[in-house]
Amino acid sequence: NAGVTQTPKFQVLKTGQSMTLQCAQDMNHEYMSWYRQDPGMGLRLIHYSVGAGITDQGEVPNGYNVSRSTTEDFPLRLLSAAPSQTSVYFCATVGLGNTIYFGEGSWLTVV
Amino acid sequence: RKEVEQDPGPFNVPEGATVAFNCTYSNSASQSFFWYRQDCRKEPKLLMSVYSSGNEDGRFTAQLNRASQYISLLIRDSKLSDSATYLCVVNPGTASKLTFGTGTRLQVML
């Protein structure tokens, strides 16, 4: 009953470092996405995928890359971390009835 | 105007109180609506979908007013465990266009 699993839960990066947030789902959902949540701004879409091999940009894609080689996995890469990327990141899938299933979140601090 | 707007609160209410939140949306073509609950330092979780005729789940009632473009959530007999942030989510038809409100914080007190 894993649902959406994302790692790591907490990470501190130095400016300029790169890292990958992992996301895996076991619900066979075609749609997967990454959001960031900042105080007073709600959840904003970074990138999304409608199936293996297909990705597209969301509202705030700059500084992030994604790939979708399998239905299960949708990693998010920070290419060169900046303090503005300090945020909480959620991976999410969408299932029947447009219900959204979120991972537990990744708290990222860039210093 | 933001696509989805919510009063951020906090709403501080005593146990047993009835509290209502509203959420307004700007896209009249929006097709589906949801309320999510988010506890501190946790992920949002589905509380309930909002149907055109209104719907109830125990102490929670959701309403949709398409003419005025808002949805509401009513919580009766508030419990301490209802303390959380409630997010309004609007779907104009495609998952990539899902729009989230910034959330309304509820604090239920003894």
Coordinates of C-alpha atoms in Angstrom, one line a residue, chain A residues 9-10 31 35 37 40-45 48 90 94 97-105 107, chain B residues 2 32 34 36 38 41-46 49 87 89 91 93-98 100-102:
Chain A
K9 CA 12.5 13.7 3.1
F10 CA 15.0 16.4 4.2
Y31 CA -0.2 11.2 -14.8
Y35 CA 4.8 20.7 -7.2
Q37 CA 4.8 24.7 -1.9
G40 CA 1.4 32.2 0.9
M41 CA 1.7 30.9 -2.7
G42 CA -0.1 27.5 -2.7
L43 CA 1.1 24.6 -4.7
R44 CA 2.7 25.4 -8.0
L45 CA 3.3 22.9 -10.8
Y48 CA 4.4 16.9 -15.3
F90 CA 5.6 17.2 -3.5
V94 CA -3.8 11.7 -10.5
G97 CA -12.1 11.1 -10.7
N98 CA -9.1 13.4 -10.8
T99 CA -8.2 12.5 -7.3
I100 CA -4.7 13.6 -6.5
Y101 CA -2.3 11.4 -4.5
F102 CA 0.7 13.1 -3.0
G103 CA 3.9 11.8 -1.7
E104 CA 5.0 12.7 1.8
G105 CA 7.0 15.7 0.7
W107 CA 11.9 19.6 2.6
Chain B
K2 CA -5.9 34.9 -8.4
S32 CA -14.4 19.5 -10.8
F34 CA -12.2 19.3 -4.2
Y36 CA -8.0 18.7 0.7
Q38 CA -3.1 19.4 5.0
R41 CA 4.5 19.3 7.7
K42 CA 2.5 16.7 5.9
E43 CA 1.2 16.1 2.4
P44 CA -2.3 17.2 1.4
K45 CA -4.9 14.5 1.6
L46 CA -8.4 14.4 -0.1
S49 CA -15.0 16.0 -3.7
L87 CA -7.0 23.6 0.6
V89 CA -8.6 22.6 -5.5
N91 CA -9.8 21.4 -12.0
G93 CA -10.6 19.8 -17.1
T94 CA -7.0 18.6 -17.4
A95 CA -4.8 17.4 -14.5
S96 CA -2.0 19.8 -15.6
K97 CA -4.2 22.8 -15.0
L98 CA -5.2 21.8 -11.4
F100 CA -4.8 25.1 -5.6
G101 CA -5.8 27.7 -3.2
T102 CA -3.3 28.8 -0.6

